[in-house]
Structures are given as C-alpha cells and as structure tokens.
PDB file of C-alpha atoms in Angstrom:
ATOM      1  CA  UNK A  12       0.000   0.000   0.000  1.00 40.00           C
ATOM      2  CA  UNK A  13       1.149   3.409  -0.986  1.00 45.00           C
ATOM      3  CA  UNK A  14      -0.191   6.128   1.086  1.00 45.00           C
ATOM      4  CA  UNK A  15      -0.680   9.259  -0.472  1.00 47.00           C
ATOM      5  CA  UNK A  16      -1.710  12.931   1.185  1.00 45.00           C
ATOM      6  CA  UNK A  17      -2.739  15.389  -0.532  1.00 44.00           C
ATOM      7  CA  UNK A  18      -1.995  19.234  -0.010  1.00 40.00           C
ATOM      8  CA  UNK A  19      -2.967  20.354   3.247  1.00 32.00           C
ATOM      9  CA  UNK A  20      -5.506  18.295   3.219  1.00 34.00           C
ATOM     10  CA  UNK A  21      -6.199  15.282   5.791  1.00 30.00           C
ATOM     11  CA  UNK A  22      -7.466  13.163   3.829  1.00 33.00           C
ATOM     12  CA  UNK A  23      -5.396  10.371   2.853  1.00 32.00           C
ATOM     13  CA  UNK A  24      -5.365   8.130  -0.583  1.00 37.00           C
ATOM     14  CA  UNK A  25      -4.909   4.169   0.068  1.00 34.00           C
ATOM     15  CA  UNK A  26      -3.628   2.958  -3.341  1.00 37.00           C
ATOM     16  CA  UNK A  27      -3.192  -0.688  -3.758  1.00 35.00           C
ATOM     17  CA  UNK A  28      -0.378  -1.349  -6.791  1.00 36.00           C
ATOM     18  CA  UNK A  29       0.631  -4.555  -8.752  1.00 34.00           C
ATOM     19  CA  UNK A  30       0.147  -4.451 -12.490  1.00 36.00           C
ATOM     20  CA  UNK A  31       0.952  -0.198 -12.509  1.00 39.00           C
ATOM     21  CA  UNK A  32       4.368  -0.779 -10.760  1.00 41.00           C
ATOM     22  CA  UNK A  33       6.458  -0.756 -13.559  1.00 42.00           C
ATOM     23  CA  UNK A  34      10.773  -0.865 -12.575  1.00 45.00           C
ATOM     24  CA  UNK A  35      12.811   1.576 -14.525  1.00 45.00           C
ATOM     25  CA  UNK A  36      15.874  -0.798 -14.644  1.00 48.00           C
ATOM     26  CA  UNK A  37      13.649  -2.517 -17.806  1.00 52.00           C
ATOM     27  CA  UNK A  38      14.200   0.844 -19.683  1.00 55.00           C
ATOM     28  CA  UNK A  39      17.774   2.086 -21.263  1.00 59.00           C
ATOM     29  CA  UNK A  40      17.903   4.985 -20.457  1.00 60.00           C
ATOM     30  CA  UNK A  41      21.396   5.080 -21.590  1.00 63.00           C
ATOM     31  CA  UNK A  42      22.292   8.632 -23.137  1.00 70.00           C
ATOM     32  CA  UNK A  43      18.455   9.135 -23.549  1.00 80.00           C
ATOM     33  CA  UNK A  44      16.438  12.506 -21.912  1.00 94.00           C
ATOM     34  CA  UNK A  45      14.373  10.859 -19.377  1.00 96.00           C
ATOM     35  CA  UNK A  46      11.826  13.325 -16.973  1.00 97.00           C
ATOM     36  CA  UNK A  47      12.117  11.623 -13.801  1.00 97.00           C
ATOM     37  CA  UNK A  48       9.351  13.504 -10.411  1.00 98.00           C
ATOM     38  CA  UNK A  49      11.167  16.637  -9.091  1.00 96.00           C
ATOM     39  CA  UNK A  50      10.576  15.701  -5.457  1.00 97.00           C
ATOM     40  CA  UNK A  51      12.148  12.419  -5.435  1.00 97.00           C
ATOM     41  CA  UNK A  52      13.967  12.041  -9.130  1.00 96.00           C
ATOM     42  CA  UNK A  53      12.280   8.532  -9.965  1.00 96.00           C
ATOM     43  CA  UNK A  54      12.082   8.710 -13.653  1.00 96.00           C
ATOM     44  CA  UNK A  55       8.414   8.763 -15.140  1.00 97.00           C
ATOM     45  CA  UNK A  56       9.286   9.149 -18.873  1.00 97.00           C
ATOM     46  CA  UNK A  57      11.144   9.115 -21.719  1.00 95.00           C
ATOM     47  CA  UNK A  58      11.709  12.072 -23.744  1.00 95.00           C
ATOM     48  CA  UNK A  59      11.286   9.482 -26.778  1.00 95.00           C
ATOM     49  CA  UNK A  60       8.135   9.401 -25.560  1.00 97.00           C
ATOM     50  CA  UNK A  61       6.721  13.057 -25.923  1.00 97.00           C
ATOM     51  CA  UNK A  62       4.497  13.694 -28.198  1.00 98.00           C
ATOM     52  CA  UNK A  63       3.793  17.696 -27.279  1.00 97.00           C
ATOM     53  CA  UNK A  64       4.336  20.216 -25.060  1.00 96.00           C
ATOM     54  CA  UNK A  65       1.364  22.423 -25.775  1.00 95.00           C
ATOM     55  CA  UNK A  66      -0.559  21.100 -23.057  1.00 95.00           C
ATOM     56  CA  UNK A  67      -1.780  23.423 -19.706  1.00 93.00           C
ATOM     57  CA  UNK A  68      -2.194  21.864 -16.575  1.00 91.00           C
ATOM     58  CA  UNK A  69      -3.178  23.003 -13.175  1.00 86.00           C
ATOM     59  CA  UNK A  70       0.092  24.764 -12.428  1.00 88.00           C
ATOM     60  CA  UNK A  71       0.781  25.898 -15.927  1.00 93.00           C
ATOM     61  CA  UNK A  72       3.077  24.152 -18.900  1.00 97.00           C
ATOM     62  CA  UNK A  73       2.468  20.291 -19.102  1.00 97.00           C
ATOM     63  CA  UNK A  74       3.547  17.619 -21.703  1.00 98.00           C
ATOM     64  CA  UNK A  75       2.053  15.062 -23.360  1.00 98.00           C
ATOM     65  CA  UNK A  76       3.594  11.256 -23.326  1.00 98.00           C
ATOM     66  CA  UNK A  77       2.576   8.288 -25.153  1.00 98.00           C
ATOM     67  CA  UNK A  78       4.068   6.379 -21.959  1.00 97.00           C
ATOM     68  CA  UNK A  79       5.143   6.484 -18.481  1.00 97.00           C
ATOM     69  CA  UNK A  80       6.153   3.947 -15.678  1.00 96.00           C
ATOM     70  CA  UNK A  81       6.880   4.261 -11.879  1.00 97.00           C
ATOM     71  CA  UNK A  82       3.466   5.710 -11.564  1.00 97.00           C
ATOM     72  CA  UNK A  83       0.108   4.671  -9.757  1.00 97.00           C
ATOM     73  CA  UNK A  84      -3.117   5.572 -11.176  1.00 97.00           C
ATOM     74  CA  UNK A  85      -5.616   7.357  -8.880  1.00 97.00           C
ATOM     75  CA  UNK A  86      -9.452   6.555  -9.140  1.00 97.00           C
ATOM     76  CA  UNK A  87     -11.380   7.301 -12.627  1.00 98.00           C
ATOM     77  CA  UNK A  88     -13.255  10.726 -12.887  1.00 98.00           C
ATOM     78  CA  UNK A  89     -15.032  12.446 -15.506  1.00 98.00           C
ATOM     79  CA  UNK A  90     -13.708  16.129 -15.417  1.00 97.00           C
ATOM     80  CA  UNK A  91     -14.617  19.242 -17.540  1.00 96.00           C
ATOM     81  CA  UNK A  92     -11.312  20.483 -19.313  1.00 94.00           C
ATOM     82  CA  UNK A  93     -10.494  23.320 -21.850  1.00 93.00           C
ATOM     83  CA  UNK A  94     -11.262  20.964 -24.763  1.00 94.00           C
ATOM     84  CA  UNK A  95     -13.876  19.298 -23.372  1.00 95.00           C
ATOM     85  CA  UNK A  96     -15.549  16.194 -21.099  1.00 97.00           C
ATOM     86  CA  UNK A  97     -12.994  13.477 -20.313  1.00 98.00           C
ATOM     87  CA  UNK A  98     -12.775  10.452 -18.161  1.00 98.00           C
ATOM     88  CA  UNK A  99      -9.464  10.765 -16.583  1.00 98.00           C
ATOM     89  CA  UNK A 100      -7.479   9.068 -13.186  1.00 98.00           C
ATOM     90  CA  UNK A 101      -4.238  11.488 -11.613  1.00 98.00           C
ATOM     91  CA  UNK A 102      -1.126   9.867 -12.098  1.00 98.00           C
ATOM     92  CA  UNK A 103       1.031   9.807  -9.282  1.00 98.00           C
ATOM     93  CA  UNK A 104       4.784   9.355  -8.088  1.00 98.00           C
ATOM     94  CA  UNK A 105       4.626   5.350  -6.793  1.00 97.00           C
ATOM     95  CA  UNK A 106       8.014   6.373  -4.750  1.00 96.00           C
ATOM     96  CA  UNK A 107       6.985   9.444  -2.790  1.00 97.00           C
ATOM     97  CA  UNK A 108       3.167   9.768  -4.120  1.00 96.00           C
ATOM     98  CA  UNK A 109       3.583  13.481  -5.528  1.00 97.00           C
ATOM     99  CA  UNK A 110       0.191  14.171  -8.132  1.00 97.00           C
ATOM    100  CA  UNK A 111       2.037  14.293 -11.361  1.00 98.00           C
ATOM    101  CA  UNK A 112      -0.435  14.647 -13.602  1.00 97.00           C
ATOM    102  CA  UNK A 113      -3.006  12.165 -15.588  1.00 97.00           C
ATOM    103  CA  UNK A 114      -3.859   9.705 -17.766  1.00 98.00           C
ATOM    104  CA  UNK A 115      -6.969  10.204 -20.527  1.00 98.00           C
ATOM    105  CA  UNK A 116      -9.265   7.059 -20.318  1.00 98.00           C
ATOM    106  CA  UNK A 117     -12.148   8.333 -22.619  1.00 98.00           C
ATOM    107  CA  UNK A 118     -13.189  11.410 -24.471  1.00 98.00           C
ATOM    108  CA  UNK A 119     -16.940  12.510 -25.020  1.00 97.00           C
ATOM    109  CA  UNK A 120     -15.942  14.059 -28.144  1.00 96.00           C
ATOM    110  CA  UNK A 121     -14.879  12.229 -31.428  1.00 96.00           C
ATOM    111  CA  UNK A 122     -12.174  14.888 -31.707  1.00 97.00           C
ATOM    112  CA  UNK A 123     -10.346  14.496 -29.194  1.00 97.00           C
ATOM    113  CA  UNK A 124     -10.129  10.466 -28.935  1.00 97.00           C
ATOM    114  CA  UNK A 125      -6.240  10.740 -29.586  1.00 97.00           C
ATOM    115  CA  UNK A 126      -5.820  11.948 -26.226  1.00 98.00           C
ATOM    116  CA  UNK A 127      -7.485   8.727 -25.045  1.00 98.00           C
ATOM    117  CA  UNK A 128      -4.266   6.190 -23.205  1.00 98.00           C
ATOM    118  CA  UNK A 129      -1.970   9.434 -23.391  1.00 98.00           C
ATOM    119  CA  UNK A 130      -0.487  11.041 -20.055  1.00 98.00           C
ATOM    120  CA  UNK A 131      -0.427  14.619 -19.411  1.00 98.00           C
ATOM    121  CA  UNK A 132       2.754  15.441 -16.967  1.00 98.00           C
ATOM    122  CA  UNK A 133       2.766  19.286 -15.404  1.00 97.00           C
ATOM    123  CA  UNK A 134       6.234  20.626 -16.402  1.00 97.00           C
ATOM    124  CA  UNK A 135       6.324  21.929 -12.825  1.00 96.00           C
ATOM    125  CA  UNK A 136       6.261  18.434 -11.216  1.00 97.00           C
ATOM    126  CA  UNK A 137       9.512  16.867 -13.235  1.00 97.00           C
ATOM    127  CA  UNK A 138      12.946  17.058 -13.770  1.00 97.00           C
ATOM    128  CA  UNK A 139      14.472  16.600 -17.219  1.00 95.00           C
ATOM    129  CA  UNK A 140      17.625  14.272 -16.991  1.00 94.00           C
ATOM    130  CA  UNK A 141      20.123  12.739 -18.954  1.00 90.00           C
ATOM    131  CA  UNK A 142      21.391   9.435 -18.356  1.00 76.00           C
TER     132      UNK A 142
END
C-alpha cells in the first residue's frame, strides 16, 4: 500500500499497486532525456516518448507522453477540461506519491479520442535528466 496525502488536506489516498508498478531498470535509459518527479527524481518518462508540449495543466506548462512507468493511477473521474468532457485518473509518483499529472481514459468528443491512453505530466512536477 502506498499512502498518499494530498496538499494540506487530511485526507489520505490508500492505493493498492501490482500491475501499474512498472521498474525503470527494464528501460535504457542510456544517453536518452528521461523526466524523472522533481521531489524524489524517480524517472516517469522518456523524452522518446513526448508527443507535445502544448498542453496546460493546473500549475501551468504540461507535456504530453505516449508512456510512463513508476506511476500509480488514482481513481477514474469524468472532469470538464479546456477541450472538453474526459474520463481521466491522476497519475502519481509510486516512490513518494507526488500528483504528477493524468492519464486520458475516454473522451466525449470524437475529436479528441487521440488523447485517449496518453499522459499529461505538469512541467512543474519533473525534472528533465540525462542518463
């Protein structure tokens, strides 16, 4: 169990983790730009992996990935965004439980399926790194 607090707040996120746990030995991250969480440097992505960087996010800039690891997914919620309706679950740290961002599940509008699987990371939350 991974417990996670949010903010200020007192409430307290029990997240049980097995199939999200992902090591990032299995990656090579071998003279590759990896973006690993700023509060505890656990890489999260590959920069192979970004698709764009015109993305906003709660705290400003955010990217885009096509993939991630080391991360726990919070509980599905549909949320109102700038583009539109979205079934999404926060993405957190699964070494110190920081709220990087989150992961697309489904999209009410046709046009904006290709976000659907994708991870949106707030710039403000990683580090980027070179091996």
């Amino acid at each position: 169990m991974l417990r996670l607090k949010k903010g200020i707040d007192t409430c307290i996120f029990l997240l049980s983790f097995t199939s999200l746990e992902v090591n990032y030995s299995q990656w090579s991250l071998d003279k590759h730009p990896f973006y690993s969480c700023n509060r505890c440097r656990n890489p999260v992505a590959l920069r192979d992996n970004l698709l764009s960087k015109a993305f906003k996010a709660h705290s400003g800039q955010a990217y885009m990935f096509s993939e991630a690891k080391n991360f726990v997914l919070g509980e599905n919620k549909v949320r109102q965004l700038i583009t539109g309706r979205f079934v999404v679950a926060d993405v957190y740290c699964n070494n110190c439980g920081e709220v990087l961002g989150w992961k697309y599940l489904k999209s009410f509008n046709v046009s904006q399926n290709y976000k659907v699987g994708n991870f949106i990371i707030e710039k403000a939350k990683v580090l980027k790194e070179y091996a």
